[in-house]
MMTF fields as JSON, N, C-alpha, C and O atoms, coordinates in Angstrom:
{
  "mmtfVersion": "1.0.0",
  "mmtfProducer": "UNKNOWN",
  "numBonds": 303,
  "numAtoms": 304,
  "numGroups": 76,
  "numChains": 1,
  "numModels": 1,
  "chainsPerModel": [1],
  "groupsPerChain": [76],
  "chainIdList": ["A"],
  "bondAtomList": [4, 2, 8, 6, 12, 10, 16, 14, 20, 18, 24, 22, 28, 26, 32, 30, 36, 34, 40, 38, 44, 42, 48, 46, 52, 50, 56, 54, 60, 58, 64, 62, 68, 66, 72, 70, 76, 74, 80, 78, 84, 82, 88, 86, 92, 90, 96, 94, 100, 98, 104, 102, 108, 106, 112, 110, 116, 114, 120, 118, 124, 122, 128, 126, 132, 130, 136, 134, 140, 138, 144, 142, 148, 146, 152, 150, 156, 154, 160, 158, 164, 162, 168, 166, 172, 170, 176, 174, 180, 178, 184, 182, 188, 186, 192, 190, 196, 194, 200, 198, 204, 202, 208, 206, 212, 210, 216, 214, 220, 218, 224, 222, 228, 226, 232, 230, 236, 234, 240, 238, 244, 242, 248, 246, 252, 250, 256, 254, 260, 258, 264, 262, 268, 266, 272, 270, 276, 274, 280, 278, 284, 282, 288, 286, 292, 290, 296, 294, 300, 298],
  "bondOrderList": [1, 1, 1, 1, 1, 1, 1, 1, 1, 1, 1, 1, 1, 1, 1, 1, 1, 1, 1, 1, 1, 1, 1, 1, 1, 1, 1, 1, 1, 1, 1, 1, 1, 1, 1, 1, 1, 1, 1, 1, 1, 1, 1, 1, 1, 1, 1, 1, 1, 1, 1, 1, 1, 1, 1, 1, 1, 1, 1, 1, 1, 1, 1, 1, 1, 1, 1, 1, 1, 1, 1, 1, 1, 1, 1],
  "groupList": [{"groupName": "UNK", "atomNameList": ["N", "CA", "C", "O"], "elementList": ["N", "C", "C", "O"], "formalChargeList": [0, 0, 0, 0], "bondAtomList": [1, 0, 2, 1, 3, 2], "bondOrderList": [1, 1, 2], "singleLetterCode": "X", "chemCompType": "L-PEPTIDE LINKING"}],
  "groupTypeList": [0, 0, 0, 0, 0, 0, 0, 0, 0, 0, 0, 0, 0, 0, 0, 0, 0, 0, 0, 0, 0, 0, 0, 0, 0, 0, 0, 0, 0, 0, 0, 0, 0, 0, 0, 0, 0, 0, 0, 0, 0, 0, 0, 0, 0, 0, 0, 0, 0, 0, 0, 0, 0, 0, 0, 0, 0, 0, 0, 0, 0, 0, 0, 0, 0, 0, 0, 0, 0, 0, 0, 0, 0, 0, 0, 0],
  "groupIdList": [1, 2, 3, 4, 5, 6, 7, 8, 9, 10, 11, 12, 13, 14, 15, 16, 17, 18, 19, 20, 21, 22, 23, 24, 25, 26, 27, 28, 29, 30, 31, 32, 33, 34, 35, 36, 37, 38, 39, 40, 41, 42, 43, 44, 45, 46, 47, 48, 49, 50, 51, 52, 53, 54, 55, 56, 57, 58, 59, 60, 61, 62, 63, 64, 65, 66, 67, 68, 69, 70, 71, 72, 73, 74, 75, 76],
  "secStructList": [7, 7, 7, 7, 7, 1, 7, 7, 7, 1, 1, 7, 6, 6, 7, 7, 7, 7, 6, 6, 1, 1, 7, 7, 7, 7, 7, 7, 7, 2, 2, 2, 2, 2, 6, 6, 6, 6, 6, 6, 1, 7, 7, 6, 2, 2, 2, 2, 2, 2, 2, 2, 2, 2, 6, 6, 6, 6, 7, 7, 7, 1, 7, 7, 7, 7, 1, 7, 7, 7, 7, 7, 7, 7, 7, 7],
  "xCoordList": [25.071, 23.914, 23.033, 22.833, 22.54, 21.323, 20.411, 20.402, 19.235, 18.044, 17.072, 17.757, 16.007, 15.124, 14.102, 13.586, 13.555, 12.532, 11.032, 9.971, 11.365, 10.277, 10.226, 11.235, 9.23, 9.22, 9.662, 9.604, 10.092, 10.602, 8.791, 7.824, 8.961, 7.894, 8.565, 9.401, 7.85, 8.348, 7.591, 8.103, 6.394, 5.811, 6.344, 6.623, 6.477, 6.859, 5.179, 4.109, 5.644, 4.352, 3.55, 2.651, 3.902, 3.588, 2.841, 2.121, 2.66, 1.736, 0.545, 0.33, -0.507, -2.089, -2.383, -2.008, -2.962, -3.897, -5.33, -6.214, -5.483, -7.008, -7.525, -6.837, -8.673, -9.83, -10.356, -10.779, -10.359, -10.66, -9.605, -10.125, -8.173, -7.254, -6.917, -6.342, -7.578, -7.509, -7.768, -7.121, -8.819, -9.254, -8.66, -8.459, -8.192, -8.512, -9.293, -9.027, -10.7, -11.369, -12.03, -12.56, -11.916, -12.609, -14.105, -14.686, -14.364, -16.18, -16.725, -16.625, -17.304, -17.992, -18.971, -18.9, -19.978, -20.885, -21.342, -20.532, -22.516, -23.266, -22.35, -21.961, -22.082, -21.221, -20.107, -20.093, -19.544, -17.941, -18.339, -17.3, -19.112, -19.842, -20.081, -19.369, -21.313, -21.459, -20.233, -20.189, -19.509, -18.227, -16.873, -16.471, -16.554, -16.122, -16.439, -15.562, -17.866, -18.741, -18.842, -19.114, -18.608, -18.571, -17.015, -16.745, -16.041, -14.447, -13.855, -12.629, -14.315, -13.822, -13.615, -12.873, -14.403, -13.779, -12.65, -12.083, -12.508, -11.799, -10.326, -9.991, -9.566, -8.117, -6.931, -7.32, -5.74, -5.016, -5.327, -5.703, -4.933, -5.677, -6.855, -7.356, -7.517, -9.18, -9.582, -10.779, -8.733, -8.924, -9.281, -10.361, -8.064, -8.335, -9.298, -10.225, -9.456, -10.208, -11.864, -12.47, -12.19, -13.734, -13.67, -14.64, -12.409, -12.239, -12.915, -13.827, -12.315, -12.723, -13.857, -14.79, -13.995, -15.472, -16.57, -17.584, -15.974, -17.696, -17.418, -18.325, -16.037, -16.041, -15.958, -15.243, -16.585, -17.232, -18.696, -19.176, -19.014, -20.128, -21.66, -22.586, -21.836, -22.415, -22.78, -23.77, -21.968, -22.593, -23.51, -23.812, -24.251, -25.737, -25.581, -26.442, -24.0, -24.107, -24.589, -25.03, -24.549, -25.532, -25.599, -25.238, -25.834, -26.173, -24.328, -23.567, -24.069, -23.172, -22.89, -23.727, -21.982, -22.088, -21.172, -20.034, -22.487, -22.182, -22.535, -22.351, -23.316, -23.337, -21.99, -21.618, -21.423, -20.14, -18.499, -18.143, -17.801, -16.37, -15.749, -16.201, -14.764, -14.346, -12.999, -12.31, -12.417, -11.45, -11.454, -12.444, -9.918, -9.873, -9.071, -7.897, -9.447, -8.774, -7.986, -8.596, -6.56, -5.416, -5.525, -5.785, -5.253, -5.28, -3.702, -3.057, -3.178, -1.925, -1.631, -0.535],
  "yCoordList": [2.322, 2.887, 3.613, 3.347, 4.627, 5.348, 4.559, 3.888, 4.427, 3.914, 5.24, 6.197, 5.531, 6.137, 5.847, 4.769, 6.349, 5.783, 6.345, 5.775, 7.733, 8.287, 9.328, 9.383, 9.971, 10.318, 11.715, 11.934, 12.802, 14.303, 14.916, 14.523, 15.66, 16.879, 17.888, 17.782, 19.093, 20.317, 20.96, 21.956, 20.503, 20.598, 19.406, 18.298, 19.9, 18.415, 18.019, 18.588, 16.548, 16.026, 16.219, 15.426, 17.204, 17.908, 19.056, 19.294, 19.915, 20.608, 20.078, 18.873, 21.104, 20.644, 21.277, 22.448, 20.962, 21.741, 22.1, 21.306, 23.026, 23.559, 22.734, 22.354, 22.511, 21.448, 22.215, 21.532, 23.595, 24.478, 24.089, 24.093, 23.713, 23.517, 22.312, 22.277, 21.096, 19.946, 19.409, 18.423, 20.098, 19.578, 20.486, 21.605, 19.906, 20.711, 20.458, 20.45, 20.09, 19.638, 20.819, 21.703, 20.706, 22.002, 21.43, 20.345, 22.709, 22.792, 23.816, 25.04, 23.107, 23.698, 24.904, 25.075, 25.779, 26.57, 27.041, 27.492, 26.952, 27.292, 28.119, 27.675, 29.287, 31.134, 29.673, 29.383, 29.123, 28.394, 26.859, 26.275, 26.281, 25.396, 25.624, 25.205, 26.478, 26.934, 28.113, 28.283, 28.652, 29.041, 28.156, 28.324, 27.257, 26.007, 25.405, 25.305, 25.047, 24.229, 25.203, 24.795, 26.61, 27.694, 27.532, 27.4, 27.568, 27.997, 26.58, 26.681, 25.093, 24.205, 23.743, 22.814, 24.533, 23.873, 24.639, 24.214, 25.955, 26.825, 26.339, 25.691, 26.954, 26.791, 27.64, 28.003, 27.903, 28.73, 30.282, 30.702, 31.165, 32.53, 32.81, 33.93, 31.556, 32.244, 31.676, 31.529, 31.338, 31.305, 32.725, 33.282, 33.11, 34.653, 35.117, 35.397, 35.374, 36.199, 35.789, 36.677, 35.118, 34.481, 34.842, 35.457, 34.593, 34.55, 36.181, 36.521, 37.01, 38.744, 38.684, 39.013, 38.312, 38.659, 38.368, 38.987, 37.215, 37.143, 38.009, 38.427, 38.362, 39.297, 40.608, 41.376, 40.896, 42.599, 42.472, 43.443, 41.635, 42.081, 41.609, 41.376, 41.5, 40.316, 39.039, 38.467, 38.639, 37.268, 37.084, 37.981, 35.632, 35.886, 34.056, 33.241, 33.756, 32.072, 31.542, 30.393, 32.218, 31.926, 32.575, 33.752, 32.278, 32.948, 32.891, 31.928, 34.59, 34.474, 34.275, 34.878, 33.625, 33.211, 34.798, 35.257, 35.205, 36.571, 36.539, 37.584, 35.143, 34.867, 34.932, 35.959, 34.2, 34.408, 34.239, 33.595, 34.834, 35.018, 33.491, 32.602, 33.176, 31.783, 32.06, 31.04, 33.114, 33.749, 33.377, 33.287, 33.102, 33.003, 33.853, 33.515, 34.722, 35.739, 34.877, 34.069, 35.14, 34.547, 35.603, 36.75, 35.014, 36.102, 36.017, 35.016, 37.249, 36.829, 37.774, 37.714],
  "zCoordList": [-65.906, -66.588, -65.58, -64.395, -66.366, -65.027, -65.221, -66.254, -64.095, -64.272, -64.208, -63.846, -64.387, -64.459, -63.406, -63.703, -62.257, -61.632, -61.499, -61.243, -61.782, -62.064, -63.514, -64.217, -63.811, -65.357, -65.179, -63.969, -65.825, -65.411, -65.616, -66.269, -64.993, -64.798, -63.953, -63.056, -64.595, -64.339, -63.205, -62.695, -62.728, -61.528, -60.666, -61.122, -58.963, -58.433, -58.106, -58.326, -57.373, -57.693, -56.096, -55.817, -55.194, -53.993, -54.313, -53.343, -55.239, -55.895, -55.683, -55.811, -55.271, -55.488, -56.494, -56.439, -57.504, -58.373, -58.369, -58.048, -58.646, -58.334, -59.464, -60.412, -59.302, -59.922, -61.195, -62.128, -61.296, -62.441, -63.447, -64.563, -63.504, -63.967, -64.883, -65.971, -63.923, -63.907, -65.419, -65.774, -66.462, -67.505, -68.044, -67.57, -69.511, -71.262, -71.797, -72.998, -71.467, -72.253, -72.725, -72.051, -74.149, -75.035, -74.914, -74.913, -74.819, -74.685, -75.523, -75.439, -76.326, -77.81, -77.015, -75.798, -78.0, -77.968, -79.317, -80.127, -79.55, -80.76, -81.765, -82.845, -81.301, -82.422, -82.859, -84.055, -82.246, -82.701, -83.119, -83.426, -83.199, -84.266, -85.24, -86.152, -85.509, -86.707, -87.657, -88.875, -86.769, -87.278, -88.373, -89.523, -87.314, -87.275, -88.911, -89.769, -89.104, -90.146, -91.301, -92.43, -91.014, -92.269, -92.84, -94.034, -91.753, -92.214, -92.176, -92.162, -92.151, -92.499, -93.801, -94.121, -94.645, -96.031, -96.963, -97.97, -96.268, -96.593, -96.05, -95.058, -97.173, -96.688, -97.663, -98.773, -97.33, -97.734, -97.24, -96.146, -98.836, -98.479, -98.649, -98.554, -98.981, -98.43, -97.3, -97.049, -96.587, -95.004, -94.59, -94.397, -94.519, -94.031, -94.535, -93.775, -95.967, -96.376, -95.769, -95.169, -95.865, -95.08, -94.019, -93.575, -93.101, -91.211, -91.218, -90.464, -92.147, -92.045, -92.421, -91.688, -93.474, -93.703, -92.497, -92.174, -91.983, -90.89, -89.815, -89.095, -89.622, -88.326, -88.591, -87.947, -89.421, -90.286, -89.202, -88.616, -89.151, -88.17, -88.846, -88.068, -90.151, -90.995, -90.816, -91.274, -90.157, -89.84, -88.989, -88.203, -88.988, -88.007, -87.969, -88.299, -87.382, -87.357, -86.203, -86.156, -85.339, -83.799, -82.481, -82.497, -81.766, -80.171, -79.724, -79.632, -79.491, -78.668, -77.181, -76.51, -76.447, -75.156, -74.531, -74.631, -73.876, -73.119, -72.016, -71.391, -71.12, -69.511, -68.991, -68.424, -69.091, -68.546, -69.068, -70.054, -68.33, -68.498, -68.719, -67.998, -69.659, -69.357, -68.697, -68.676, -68.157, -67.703, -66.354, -65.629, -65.972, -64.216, -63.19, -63.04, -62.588, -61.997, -60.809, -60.109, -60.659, -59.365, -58.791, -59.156, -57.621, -56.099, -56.095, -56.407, -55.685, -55.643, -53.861, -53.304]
}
């Protein structure tokens, strides 16, 4: 029989990871809360149809986050 001694991963475990990386933790902001609390009761095809409607430019569900990029530029 094989034994198993360690678990498979596709990174080895000699890799450092950068600390920006380290989390998934989703992090809310006002525009995608109140988004969120509008298009949660909706479902099927009036999903879509609502999802368009607020992004006609109409909607006024909150402060958009335009300080900064959540984007990460690699140096290569």
């Amino acid at each position: 029989k094989k034994r198993v001694t360690e678990r498979f991963q596709r990174i080895p475990a000699t890799v450092k990871v950068d600390p920006r990386f380290s989390s998934n933790k989703y992090v809310s902001y006002d525009y995608a809360d109140r988004a969120h609390a509008d298009l949660e009761p909706t479902k099927g095809k009036g999903f879509t149809k609502e999802k368009n409607k607020k992004k006609r430019g109409s909607y006024r569900g909150g402060l958009i986050d335009t300080t900064g990029g959540k984007g990460i530029k690699f140096e290569d």
